[in-house]
Short mmCIF file of N, CA and C and ligand atoms in Angstrom, two decimals:
data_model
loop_
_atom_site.label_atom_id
_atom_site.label_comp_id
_atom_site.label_asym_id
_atom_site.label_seq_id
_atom_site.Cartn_x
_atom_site.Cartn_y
_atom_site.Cartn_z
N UNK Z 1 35.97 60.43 84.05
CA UNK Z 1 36.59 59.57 83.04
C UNK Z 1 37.92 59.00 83.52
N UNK Z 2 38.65 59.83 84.01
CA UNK Z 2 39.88 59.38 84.57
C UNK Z 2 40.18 58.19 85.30
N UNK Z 3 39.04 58.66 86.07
CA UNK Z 3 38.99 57.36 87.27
C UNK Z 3 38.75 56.00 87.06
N UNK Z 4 37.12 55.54 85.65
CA UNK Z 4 37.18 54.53 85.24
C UNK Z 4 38.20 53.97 84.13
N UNK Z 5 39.03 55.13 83.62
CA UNK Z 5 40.19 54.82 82.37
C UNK Z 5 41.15 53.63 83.55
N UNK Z 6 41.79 54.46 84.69
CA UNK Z 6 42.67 53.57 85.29
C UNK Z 6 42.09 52.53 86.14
N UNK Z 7 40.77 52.33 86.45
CA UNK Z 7 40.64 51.26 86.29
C UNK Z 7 40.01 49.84 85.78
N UNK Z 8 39.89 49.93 84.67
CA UNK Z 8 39.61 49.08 83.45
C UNK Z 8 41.09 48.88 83.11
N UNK Z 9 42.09 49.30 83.11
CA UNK Z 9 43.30 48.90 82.44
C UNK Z 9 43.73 47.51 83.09
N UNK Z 10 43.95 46.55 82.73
CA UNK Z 10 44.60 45.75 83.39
C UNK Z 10 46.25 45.65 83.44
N UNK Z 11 46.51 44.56 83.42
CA UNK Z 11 48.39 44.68 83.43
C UNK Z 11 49.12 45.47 82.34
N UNK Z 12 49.75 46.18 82.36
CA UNK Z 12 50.62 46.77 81.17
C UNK Z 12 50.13 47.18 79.93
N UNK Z 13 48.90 47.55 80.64
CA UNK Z 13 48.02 48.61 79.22
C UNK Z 13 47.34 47.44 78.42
N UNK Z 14 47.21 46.88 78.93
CA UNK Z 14 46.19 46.01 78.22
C UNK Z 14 44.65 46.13 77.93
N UNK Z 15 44.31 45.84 76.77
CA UNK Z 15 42.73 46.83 76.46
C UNK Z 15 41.95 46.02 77.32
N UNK Z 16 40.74 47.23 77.48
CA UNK Z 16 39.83 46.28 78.68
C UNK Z 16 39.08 45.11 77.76
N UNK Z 17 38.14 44.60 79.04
CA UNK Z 17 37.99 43.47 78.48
C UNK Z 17 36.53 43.18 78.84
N UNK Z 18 35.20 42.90 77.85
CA UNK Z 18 33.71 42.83 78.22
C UNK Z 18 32.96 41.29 78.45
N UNK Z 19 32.87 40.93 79.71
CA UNK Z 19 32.36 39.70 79.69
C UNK Z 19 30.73 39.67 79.32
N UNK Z 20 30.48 38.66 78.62
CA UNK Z 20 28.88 38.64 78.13
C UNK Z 20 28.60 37.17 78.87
N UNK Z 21 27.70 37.20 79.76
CA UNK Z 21 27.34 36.07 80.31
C UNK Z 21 25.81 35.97 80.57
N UNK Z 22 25.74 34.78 81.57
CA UNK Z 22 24.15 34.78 81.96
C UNK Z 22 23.59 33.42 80.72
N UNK Z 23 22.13 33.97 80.55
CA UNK Z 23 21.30 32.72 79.89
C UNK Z 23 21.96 32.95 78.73
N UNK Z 24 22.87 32.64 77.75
CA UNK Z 24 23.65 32.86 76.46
C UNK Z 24 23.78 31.55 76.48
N UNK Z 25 23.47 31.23 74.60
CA UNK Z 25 24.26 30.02 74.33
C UNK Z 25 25.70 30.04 73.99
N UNK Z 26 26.36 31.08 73.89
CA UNK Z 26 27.21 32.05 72.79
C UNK Z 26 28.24 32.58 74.20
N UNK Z 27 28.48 32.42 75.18
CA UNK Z 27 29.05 33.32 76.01
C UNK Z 27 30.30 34.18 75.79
N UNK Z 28 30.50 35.51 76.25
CA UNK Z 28 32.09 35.90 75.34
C UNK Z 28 32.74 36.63 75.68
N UNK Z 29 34.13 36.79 75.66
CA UNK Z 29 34.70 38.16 76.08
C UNK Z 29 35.07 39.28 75.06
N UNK Z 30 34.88 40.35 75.13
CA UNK Z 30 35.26 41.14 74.13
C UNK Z 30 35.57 42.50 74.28
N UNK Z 31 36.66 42.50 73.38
CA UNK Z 31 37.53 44.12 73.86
C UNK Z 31 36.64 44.89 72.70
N UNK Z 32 37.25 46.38 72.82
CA UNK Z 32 36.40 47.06 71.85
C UNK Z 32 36.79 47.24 70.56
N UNK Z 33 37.85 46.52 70.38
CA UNK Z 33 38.23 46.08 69.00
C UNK Z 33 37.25 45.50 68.55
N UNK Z 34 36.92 44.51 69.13
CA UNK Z 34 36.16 43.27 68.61
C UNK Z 34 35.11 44.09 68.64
N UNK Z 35 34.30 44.97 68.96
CA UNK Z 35 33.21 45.66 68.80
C UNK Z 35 32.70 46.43 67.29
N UNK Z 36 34.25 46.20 66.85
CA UNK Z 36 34.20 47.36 65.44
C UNK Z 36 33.69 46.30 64.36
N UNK Z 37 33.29 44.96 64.53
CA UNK Z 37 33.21 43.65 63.88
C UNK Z 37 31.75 43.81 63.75
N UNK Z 38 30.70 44.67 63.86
CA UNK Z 38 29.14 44.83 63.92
C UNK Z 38 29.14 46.27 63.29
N UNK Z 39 28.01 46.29 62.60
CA UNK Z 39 27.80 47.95 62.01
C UNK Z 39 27.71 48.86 62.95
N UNK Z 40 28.72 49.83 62.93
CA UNK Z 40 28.57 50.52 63.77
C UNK Z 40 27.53 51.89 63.25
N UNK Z 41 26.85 52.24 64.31
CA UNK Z 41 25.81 53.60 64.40
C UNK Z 41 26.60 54.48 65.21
N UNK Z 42 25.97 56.01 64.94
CA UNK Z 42 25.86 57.02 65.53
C UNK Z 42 25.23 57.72 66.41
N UNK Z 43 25.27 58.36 67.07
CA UNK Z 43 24.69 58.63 68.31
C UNK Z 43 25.28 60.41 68.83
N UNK Z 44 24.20 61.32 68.75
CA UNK Z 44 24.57 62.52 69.20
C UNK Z 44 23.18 62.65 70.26
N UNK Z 45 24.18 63.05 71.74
CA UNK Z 45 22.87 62.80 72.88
C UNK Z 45 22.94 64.04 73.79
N UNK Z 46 21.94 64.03 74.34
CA UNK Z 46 22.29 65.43 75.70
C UNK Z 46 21.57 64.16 76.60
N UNK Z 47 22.16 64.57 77.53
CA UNK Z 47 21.57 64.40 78.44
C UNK Z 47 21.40 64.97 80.24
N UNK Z 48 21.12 65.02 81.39
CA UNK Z 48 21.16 65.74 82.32
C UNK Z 48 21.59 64.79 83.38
N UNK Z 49 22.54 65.36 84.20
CA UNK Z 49 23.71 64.59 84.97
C UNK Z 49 22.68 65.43 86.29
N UNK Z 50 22.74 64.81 87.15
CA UNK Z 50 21.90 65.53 88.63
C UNK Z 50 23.41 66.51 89.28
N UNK Z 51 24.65 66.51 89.09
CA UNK Z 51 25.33 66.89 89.49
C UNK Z 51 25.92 68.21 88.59
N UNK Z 52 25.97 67.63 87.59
CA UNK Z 52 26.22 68.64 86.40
C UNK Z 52 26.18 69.20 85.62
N UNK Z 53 24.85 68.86 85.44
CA UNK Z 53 23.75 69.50 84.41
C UNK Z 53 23.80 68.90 83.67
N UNK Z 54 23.45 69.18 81.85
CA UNK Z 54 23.29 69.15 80.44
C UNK Z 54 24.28 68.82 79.86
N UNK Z 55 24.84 67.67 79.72
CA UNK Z 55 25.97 67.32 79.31
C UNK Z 55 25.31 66.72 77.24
N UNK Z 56 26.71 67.23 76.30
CA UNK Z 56 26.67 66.33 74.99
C UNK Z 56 27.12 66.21 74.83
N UNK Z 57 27.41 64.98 73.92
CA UNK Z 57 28.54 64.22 73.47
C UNK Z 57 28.28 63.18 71.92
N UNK Z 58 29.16 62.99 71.32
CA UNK Z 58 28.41 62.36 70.56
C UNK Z 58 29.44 60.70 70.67
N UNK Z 59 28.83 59.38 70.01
CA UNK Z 59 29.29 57.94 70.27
C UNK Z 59 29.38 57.39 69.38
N UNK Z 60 29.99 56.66 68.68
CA UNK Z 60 29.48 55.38 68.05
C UNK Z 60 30.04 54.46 68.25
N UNK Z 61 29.07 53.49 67.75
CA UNK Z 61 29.27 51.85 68.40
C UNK Z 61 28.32 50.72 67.86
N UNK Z 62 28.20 49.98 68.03
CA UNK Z 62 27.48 48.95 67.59
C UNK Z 62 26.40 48.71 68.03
N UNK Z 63 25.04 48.13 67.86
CA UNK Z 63 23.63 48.19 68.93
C UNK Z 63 23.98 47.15 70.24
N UNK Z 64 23.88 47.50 70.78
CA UNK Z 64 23.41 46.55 72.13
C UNK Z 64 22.89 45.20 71.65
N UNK Z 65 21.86 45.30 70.94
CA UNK Z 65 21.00 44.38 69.98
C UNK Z 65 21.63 43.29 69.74
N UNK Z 66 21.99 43.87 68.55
CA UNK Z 66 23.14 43.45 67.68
C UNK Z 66 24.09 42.29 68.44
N UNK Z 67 24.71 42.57 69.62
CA UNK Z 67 25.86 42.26 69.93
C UNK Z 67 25.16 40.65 70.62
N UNK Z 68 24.26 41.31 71.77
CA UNK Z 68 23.58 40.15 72.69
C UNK Z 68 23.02 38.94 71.74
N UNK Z 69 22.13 39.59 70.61
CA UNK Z 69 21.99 38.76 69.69
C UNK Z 69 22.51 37.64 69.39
N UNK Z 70 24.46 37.54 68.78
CA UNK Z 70 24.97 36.99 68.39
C UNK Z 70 25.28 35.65 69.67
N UNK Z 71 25.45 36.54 70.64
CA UNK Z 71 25.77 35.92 72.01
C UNK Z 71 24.75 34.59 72.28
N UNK Z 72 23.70 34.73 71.51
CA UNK Z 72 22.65 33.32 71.74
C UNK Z 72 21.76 33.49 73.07
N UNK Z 73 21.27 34.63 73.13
CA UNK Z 73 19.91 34.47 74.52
C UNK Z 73 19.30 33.32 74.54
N UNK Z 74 19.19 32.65 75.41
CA UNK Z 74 18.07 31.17 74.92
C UNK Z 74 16.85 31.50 75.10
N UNK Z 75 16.34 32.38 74.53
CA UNK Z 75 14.59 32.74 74.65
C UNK Z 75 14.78 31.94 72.73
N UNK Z 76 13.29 31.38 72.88
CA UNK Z 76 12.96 31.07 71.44
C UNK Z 76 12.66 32.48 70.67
N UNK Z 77 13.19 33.15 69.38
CA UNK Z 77 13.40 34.00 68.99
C UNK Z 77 12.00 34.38 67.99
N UNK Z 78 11.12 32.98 68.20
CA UNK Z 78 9.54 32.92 67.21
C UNK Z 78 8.49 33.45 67.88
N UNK Z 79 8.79 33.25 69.40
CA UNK Z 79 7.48 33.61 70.42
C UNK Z 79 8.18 35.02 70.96
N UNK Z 80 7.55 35.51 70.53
CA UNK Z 80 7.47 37.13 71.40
C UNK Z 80 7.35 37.11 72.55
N UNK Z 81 6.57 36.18 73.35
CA UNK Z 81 6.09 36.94 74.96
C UNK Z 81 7.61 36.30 75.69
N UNK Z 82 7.86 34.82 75.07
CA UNK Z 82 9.27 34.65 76.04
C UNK Z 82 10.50 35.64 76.24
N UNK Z 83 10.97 37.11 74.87
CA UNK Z 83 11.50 37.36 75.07
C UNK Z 83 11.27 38.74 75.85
N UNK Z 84 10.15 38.91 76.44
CA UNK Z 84 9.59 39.60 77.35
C UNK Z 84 9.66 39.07 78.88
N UNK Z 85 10.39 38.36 79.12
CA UNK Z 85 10.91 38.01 80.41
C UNK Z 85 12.40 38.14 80.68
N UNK Z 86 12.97 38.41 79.58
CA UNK Z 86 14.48 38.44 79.85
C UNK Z 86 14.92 39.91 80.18
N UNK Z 87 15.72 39.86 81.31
CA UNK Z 87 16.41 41.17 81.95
C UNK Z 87 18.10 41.21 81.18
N UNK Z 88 17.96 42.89 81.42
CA UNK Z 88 19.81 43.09 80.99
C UNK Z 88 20.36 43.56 81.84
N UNK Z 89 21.66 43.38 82.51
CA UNK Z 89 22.12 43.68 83.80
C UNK Z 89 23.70 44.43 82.88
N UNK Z 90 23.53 45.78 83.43
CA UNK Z 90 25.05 46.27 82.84
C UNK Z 90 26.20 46.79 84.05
N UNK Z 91 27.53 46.76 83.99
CA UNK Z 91 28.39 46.61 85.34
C UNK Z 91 29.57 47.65 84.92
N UNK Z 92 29.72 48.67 85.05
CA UNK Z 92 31.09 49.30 84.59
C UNK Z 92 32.16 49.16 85.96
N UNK Z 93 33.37 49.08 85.31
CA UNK Z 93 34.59 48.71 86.77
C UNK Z 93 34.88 49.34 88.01
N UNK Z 94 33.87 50.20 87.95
CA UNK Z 94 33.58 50.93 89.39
C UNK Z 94 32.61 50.59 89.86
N UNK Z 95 31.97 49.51 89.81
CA UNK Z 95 30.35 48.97 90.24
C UNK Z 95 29.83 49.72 89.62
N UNK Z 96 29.30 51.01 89.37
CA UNK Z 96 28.21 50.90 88.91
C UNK Z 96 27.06 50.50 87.95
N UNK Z 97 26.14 50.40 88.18
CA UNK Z 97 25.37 49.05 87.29
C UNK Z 97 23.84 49.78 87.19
N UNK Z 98 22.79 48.79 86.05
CA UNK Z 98 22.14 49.22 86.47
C UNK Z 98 21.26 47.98 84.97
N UNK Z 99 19.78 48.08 85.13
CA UNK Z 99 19.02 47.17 84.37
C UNK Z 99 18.29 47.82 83.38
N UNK Z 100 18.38 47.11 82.26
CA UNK Z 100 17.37 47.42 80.95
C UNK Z 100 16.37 45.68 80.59
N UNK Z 101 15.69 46.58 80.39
CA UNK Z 101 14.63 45.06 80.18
C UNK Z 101 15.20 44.64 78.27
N UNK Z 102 14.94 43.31 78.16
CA UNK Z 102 15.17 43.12 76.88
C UNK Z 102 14.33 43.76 75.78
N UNK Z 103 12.76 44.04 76.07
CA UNK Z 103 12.18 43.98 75.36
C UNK Z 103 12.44 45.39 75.01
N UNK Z 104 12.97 46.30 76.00
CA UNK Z 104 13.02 48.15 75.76
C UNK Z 104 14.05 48.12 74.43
N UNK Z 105 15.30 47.35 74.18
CA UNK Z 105 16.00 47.27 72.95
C UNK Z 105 15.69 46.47 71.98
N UNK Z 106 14.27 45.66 72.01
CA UNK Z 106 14.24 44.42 71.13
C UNK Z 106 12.70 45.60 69.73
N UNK Z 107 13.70 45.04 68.37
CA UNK Z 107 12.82 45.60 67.62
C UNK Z 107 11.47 45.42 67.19
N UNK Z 108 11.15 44.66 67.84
CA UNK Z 108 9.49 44.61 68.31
C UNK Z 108 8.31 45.17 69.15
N UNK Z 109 9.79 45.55 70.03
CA UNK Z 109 8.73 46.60 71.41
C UNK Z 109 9.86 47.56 71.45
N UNK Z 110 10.00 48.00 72.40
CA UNK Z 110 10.77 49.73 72.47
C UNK Z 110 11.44 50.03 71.49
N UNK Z 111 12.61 49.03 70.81
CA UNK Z 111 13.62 49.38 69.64
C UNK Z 111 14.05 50.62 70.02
N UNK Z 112 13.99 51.37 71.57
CA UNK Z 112 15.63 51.82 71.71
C UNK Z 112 16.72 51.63 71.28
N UNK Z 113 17.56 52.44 70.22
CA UNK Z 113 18.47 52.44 69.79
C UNK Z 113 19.94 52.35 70.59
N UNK Z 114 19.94 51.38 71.72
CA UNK Z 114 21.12 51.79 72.39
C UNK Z 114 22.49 50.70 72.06
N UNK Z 115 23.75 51.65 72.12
CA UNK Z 115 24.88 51.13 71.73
C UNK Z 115 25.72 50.94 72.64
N UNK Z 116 26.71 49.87 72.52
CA UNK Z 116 27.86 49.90 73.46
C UNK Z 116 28.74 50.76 72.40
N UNK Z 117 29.03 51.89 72.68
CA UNK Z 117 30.09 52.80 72.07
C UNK Z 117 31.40 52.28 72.41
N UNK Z 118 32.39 52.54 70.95
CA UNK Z 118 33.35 52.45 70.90
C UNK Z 118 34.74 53.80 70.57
N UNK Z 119 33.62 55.41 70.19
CA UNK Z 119 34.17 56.48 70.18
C UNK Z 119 33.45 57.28 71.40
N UNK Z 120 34.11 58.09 71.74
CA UNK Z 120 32.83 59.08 73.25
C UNK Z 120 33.76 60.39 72.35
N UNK Z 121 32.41 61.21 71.92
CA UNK Z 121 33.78 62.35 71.26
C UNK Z 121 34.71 62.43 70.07
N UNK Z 122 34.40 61.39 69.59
CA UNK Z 122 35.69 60.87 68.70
C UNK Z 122 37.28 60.36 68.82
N UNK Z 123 37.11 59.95 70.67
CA UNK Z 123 38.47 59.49 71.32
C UNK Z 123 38.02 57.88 71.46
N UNK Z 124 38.93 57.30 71.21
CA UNK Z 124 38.34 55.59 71.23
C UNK Z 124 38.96 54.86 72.34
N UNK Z 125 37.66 54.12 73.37
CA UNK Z 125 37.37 54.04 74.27
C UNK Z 125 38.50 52.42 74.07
N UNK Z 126 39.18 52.16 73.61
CA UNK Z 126 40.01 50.54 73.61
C UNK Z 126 40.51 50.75 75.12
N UNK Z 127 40.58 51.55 76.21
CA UNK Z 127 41.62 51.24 77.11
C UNK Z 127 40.49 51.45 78.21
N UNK Z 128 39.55 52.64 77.69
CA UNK Z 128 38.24 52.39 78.95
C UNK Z 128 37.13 51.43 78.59
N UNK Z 129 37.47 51.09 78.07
CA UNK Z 129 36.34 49.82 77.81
C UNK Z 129 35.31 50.73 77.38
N UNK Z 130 34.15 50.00 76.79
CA UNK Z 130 33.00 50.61 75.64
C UNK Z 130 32.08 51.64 76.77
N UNK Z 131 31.09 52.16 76.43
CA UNK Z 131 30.26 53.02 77.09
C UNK Z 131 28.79 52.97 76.93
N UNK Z 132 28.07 52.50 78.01
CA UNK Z 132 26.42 52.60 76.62
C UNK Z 132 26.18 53.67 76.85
N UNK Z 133 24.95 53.79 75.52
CA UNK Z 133 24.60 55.00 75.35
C UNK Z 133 23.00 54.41 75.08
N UNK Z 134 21.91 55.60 75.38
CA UNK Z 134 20.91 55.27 75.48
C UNK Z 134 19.92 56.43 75.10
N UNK Z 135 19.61 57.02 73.78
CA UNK Z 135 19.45 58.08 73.27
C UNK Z 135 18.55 58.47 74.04
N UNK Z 136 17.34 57.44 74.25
CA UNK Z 136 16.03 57.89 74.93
C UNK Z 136 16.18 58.43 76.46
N UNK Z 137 16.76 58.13 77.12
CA UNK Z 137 17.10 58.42 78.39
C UNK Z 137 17.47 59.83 78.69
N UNK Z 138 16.37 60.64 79.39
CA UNK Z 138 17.14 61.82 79.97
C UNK Z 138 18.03 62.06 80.52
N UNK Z 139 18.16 61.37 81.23
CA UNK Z 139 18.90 61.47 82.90
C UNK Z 139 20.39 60.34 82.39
N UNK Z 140 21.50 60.94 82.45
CA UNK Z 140 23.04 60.56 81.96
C UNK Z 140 23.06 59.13 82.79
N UNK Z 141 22.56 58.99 83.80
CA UNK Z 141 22.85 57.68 85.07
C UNK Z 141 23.04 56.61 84.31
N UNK Z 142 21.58 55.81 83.60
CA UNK Z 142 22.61 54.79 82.79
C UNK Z 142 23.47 54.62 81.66
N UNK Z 143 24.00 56.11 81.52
CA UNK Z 143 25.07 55.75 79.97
C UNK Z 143 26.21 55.40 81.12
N UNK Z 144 26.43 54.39 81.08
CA UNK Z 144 27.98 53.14 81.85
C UNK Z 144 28.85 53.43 81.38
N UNK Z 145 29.71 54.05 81.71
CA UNK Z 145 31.28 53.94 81.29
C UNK Z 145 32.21 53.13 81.78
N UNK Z 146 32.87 52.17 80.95
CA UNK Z 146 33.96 51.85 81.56
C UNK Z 146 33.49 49.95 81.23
N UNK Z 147 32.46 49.37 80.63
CA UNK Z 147 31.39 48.65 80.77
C UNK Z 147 32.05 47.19 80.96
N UNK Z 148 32.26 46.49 82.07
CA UNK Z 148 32.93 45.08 82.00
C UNK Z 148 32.74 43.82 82.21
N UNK Z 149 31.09 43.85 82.45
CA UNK Z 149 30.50 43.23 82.17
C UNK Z 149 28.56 42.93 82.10
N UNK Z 150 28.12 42.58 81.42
CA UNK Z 150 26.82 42.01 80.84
C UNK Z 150 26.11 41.03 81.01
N UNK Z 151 25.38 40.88 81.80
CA UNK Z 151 24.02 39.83 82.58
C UNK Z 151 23.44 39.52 81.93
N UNK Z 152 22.58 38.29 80.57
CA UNK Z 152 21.63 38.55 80.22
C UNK Z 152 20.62 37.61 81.34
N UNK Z 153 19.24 37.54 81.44
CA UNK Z 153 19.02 36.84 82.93
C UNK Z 153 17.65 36.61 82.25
N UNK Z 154 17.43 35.51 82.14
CA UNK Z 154 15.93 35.19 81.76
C UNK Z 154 15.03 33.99 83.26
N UNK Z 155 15.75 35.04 84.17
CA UNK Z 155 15.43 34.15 85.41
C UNK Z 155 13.74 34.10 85.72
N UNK Z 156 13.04 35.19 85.09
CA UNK Z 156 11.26 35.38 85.41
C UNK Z 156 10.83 34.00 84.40
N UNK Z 157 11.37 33.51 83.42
CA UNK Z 157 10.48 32.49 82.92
C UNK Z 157 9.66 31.31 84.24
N UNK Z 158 10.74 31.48 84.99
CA UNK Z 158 10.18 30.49 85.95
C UNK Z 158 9.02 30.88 86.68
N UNK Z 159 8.64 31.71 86.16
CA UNK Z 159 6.92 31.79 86.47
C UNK Z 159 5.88 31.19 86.03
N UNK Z 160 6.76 30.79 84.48
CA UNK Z 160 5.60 29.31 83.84
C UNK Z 160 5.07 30.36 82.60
N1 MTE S 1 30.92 53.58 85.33
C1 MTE S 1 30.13 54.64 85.60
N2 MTE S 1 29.45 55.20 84.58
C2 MTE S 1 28.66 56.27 84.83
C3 MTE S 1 28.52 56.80 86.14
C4 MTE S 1 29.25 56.16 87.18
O1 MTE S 1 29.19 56.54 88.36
N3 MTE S 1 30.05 55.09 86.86
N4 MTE S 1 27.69 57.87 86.36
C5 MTE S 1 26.63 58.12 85.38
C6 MTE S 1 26.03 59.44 85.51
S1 MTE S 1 25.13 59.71 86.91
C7 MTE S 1 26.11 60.39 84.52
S2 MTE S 1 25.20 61.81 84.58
C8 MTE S 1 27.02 60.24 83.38
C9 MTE S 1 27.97 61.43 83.34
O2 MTE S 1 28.61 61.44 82.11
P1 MTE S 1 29.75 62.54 81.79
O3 MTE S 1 30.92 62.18 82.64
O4 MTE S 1 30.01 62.44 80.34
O5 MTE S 1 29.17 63.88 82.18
O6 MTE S 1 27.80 59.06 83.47
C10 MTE S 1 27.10 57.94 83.93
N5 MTE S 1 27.98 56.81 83.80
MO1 MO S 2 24.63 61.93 86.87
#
């Protein structure tokens, strides 16, 4: 935690900051203030770290959903199969990254419940930037800490 706290901070303690980009009509930046602006959910998870075992914690935050939603994906929102081509690319300020398909959070197909958290614990993440969380997921690797920016990528349509 330490490590991504100092670096997400930018100049003089300034809260971090979440770019939402990619195929969006809506593109945006947003601190985790601005996160508290969506219903926030709850989230109590275990999960297993390859290094450190069985880690829990509990989160809340707003859906993932929710947020990209507002952001304007340009998939037509009537046809189902288009939004089955769109990828999610997540980046915390230490590189690490990693992909969720749209359809695994979209409430039509997986409706994985996952959130960009704005508490880890009940300590609020405004200076490390948000955290996802991903109830279904065993394995801790993609809950992102530190999260600074968001891909949405509907680059496979071009398959026709
Ligand atoms: N930004 C960032 N987030 C990360 C990682 C990382 O290397 N960088 N490691 C992941 C891995 S492998 C695990 S198991 C969990 C560990 O969470 P914990 O620190 O609460 O145990 O964080 C995940 N989130
Ligand atoms: Mo891990």
């Amino acid at each position: 935690m330490s490590q991504s706290f100092a670096a997400a901070r930018t100049t003089a303690g300034q809260a971090a900051e979440l770019v939402l980009a990619g195929d969006l009509d809506n593109p945006a930046r947003l601190t985790v203030p601005d996160l508290l602006g969506w219903p926030q959910h709850r989230a109590e998870v275990a999960f297993e770290c390859a290094t450190s075992g069985i880690q829990y914690h509990r989160f809340t935050g707003p859906l993932l959903h929710d947020v990209l939603m507002d952001a304007g994906p340009v998939f037509d929102p009537a046809r189902r199969k288009d939004r089955l081509r769109f990828l999610i690319a997540v980046r915390g300020t230490d590189g690490h990254h990693a992909l969720l398909s749209w359809a695994e959070i979209d409430p039509d197909f997986g409706r994985a419940p996952v959130l960009l958290a704005v508490t880890l614990d009940d300590t609020g993440l405004d200076l490390a930037g948000p955290q996802l969380v991903l109830p279904q997921d065993r394995c801790g690797a993609r809950y992102i800490s530190g999260v600074e920016a968001i891909h949405v990528d509907g680059g496979y349509r071009a398959w026709g």
